[in-house]
C-alpha atoms as a PDB file:
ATOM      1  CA  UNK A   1     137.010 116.570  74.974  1.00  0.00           C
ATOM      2  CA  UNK A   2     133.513 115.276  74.064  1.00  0.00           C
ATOM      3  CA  UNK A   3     133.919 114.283  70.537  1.00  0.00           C
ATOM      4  CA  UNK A   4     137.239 111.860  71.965  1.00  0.00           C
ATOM      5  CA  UNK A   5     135.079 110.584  74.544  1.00  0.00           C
ATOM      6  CA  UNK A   6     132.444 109.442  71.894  1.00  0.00           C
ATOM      7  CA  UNK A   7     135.321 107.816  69.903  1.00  0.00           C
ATOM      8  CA  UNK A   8     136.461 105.956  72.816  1.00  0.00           C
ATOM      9  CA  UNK A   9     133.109 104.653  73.515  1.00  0.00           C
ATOM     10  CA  UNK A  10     131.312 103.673  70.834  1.00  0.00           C
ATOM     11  CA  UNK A  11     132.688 103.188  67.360  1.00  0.00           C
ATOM     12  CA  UNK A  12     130.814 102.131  64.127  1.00  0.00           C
ATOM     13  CA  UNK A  13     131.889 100.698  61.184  1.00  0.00           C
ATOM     14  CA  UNK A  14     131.325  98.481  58.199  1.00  0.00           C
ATOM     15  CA  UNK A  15     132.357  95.047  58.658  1.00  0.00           C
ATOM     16  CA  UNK A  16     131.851  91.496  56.072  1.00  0.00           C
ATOM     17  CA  UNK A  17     129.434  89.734  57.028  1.00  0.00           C
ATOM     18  CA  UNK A  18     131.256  86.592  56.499  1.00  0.00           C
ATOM     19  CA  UNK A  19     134.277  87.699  58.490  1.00  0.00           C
ATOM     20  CA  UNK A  20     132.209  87.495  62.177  1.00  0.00           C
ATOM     21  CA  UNK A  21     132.061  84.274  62.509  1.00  0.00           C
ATOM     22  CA  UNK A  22     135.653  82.552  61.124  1.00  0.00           C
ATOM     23  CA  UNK A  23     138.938  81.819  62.783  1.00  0.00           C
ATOM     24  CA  UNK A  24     141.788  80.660  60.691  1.00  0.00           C
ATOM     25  CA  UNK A  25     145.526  79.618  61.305  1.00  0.00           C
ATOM     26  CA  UNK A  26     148.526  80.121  60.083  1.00  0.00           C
ATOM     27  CA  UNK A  27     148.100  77.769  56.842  1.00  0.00           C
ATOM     28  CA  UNK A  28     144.398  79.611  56.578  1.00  0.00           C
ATOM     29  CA  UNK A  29     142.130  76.646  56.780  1.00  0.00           C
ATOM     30  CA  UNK A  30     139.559  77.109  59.476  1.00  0.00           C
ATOM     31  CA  UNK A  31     139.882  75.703  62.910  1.00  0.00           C
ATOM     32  CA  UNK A  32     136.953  76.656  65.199  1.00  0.00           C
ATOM     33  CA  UNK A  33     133.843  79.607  64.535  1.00  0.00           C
ATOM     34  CA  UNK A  34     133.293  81.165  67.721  1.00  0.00           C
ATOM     35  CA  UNK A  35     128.947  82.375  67.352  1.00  0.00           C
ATOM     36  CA  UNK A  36     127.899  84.341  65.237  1.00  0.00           C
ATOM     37  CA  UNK A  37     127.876  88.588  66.905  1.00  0.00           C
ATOM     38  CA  UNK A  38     125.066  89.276  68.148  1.00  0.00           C
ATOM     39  CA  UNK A  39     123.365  92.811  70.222  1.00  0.00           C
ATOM     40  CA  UNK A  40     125.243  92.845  73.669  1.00  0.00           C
ATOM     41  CA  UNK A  41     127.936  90.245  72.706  1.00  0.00           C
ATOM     42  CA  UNK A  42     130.945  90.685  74.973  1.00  0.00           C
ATOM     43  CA  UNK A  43     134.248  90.668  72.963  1.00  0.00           C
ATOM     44  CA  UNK A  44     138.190  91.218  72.636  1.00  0.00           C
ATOM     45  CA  UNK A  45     139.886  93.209  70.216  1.00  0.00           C
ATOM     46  CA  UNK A  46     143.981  93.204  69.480  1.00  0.00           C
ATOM     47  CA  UNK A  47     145.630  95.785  68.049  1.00  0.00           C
ATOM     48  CA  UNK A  48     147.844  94.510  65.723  1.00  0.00           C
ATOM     49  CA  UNK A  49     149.606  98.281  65.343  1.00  0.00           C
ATOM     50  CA  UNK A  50     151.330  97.810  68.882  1.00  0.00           C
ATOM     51  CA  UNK A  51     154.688  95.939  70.079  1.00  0.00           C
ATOM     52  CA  UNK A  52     154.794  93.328  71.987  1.00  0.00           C
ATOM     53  CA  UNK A  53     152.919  92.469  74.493  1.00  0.00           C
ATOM     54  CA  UNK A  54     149.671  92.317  72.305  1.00  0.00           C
ATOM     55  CA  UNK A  55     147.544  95.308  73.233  1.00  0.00           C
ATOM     56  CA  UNK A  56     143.745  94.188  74.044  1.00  0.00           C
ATOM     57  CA  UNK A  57     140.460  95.681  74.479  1.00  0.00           C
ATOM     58  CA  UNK A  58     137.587  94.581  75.882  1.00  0.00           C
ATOM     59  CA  UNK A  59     133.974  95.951  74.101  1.00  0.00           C
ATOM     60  CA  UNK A  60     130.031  95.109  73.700  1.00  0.00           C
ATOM     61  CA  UNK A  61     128.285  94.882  70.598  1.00  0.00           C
ATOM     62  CA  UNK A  62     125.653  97.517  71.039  1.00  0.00           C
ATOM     63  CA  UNK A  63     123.724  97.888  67.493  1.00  0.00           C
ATOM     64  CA  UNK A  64     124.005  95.753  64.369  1.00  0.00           C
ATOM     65  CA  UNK A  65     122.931  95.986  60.862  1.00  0.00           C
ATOM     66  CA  UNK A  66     122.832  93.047  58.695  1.00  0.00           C
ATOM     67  CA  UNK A  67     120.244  93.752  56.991  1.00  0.00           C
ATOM     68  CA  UNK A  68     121.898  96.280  54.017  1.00  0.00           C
ATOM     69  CA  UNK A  69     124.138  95.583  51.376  1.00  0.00           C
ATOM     70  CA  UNK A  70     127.095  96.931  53.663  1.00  0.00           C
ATOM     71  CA  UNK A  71     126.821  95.562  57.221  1.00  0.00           C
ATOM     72  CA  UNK A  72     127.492  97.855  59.875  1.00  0.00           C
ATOM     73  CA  UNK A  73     128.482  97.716  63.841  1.00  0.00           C
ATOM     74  CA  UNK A  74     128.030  99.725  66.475  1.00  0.00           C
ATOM     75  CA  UNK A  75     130.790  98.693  69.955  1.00  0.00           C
ATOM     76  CA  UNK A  76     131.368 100.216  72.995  1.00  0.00           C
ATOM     77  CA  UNK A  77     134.889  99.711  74.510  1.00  0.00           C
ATOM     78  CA  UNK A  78     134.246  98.796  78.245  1.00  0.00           C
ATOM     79  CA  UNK A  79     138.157  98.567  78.809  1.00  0.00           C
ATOM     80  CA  UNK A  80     141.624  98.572  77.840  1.00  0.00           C
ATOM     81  CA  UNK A  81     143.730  96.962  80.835  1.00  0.00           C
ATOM     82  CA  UNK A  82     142.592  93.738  81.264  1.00  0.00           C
ATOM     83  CA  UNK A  83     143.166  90.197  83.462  1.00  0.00           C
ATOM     84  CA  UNK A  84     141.953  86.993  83.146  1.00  0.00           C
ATOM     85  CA  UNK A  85     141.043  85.730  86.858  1.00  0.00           C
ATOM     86  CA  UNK A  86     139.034  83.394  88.357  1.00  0.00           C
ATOM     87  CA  UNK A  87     136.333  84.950  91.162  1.00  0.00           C
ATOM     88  CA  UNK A  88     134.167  82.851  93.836  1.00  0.00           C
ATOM     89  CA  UNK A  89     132.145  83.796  96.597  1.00  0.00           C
ATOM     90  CA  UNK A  90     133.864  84.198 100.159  1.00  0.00           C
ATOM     91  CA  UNK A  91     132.079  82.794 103.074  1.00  0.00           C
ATOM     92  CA  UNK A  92     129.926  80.183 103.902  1.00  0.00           C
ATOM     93  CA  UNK A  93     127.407  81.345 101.390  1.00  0.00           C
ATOM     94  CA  UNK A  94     124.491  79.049 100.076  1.00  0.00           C
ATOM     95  CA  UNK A  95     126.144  79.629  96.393  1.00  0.00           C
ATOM     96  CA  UNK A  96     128.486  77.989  94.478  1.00  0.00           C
ATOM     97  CA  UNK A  97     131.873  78.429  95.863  1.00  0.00           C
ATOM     98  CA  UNK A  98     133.544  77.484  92.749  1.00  0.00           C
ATOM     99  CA  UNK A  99     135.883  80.223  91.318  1.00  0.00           C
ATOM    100  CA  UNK A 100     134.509  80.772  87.952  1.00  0.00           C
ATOM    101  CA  UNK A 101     136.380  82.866  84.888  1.00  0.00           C
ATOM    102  CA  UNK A 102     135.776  86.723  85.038  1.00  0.00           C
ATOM    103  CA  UNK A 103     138.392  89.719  83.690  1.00  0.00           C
ATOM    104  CA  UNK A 104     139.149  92.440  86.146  1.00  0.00           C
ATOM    105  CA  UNK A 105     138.924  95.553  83.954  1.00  0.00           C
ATOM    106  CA  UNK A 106     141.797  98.245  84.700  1.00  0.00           C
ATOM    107  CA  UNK A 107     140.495 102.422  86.064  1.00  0.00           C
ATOM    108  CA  UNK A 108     141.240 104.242  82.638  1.00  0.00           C
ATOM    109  CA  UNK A 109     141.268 107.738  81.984  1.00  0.00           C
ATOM    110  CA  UNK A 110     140.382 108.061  78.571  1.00  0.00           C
ATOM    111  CA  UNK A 111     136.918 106.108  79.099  1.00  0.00           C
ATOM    112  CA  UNK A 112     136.434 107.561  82.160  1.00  0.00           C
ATOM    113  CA  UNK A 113     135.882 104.522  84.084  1.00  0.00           C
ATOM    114  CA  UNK A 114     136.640 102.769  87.452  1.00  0.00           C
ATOM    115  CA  UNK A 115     138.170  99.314  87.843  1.00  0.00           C
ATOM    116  CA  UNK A 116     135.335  97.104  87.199  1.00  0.00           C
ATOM    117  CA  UNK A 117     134.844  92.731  86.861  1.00  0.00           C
ATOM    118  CA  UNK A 118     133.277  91.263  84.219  1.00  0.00           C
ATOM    119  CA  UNK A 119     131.573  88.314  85.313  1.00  0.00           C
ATOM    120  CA  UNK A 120     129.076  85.563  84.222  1.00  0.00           C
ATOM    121  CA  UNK A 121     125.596  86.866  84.938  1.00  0.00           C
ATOM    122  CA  UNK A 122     124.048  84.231  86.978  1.00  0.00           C
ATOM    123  CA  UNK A 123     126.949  83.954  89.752  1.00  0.00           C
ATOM    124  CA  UNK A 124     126.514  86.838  91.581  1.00  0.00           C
ATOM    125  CA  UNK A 125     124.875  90.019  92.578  1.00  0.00           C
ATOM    126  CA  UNK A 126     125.263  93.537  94.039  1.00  0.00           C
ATOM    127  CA  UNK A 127     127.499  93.817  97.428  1.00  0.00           C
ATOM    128  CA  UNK A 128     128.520  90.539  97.195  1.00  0.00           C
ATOM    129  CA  UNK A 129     131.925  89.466  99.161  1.00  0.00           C
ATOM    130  CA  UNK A 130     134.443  87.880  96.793  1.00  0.00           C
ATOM    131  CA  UNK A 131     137.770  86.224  96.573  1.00  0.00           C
ATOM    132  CA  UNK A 132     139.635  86.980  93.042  1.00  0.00           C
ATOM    133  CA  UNK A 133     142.751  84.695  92.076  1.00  0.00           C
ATOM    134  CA  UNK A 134     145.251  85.476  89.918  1.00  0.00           C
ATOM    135  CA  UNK A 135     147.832  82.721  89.446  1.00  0.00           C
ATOM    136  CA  UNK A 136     148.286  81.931  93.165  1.00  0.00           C
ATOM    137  CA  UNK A 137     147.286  85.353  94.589  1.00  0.00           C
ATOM    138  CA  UNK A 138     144.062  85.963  96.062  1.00  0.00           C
ATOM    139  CA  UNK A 139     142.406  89.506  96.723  1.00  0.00           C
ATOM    140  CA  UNK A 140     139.145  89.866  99.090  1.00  0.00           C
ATOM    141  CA  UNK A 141     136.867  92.048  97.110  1.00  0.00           C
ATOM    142  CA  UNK A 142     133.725  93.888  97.333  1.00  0.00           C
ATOM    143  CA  UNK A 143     131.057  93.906  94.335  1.00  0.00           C
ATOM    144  CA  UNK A 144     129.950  97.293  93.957  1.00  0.00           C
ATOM    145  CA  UNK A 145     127.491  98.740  91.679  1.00  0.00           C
ATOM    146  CA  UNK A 146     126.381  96.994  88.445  1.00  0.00           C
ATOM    147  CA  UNK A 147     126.765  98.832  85.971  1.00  0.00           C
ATOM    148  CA  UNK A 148     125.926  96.024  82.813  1.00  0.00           C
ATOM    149  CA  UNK A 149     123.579  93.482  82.782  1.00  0.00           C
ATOM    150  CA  UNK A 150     123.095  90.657  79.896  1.00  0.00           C
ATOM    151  CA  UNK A 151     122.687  86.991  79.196  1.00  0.00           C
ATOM    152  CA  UNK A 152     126.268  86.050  79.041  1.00  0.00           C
ATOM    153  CA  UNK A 153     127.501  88.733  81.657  1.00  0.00           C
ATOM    154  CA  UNK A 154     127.433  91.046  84.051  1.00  0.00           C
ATOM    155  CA  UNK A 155     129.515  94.221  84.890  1.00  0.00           C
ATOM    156  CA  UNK A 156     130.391  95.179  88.576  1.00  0.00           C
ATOM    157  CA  UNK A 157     132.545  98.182  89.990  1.00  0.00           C
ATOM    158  CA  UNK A 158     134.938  96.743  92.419  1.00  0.00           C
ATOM    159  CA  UNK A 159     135.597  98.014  95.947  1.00  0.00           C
ATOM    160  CA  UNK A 160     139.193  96.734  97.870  1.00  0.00           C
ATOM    161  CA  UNK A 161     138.836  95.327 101.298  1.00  0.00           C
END
């Protein structure tokens, strides 16, 4: 129905300011900060509610609202299946041939989405040809449509050669 669709989507809620920006161990000191959220920040989310294996989502950081006393967040989920890989342009191409990092987002039902890459931005484009590598497999692949364009990445629908 509509109003699940919505949930799945985009969510908003109120968040700490402080709590956007800190990672902490086991013995709660801080290790690293990852930056600070910004608008169209690409990000993972673990539900802690699920067994093992961890269950993961990927989203963007649509909206954001630091300005008020109760900072608020607006994310929409691009996936929940996802795979680290590494993807590189097949051919004798002009561009880097280097496999780079990218996630190969699963078809779900509930978001109503195709398989689709996540890739960095600058790398590659519409109808490129592609190799991805997963451990010591590698799948020729077609990038389809682009769907999601920002700075720090880019989303493609995938077609299987």
């Amino acid at each position: 129905n509509k109003d699940r669709f919505h949930e799945d989507h985009f969510h908003k809620n109120s968040v700490h300011k402080d709590s956007l920006n800190i990672v902490a161990d086991e013995n709660a000191s801080a290790t690293t900060a990852p930056p600070a959220l910004h608008m169209m920040s690409l990000f993972l989310v673990c539900r802690s509610d699920t067994i093992t294996p961890p269950d993961w989502s990927m989203g963007v950081a649509r909206w954001l609202d630091f300005d008020s006393k109760n900072p608020e967040i607006e994310w929409q989920v691009l996936g929940h299946q996802l795979v680290a890989c590494g993807l590189r342009l097949e051919g004798r191409e002009t561009r880097s041939r280097h496999f780079v990092p990218a996630f190969i987002l699963g078809r779900d039902e509930r978001l109503q989405t195709t398989g689709t890459l996540i890739v960095p931005t600058s790398y590659f484009q519409t109808d490129d040809r592609v190799i991805m590598r997963i451990n010591s497999k590698q799948t020729p692949l077609r990038l389809g449509q682009r769907l999601l364009i920002t700075d720090e990445f880019s989303q493609y629908e995938v077609v299987q050669l």
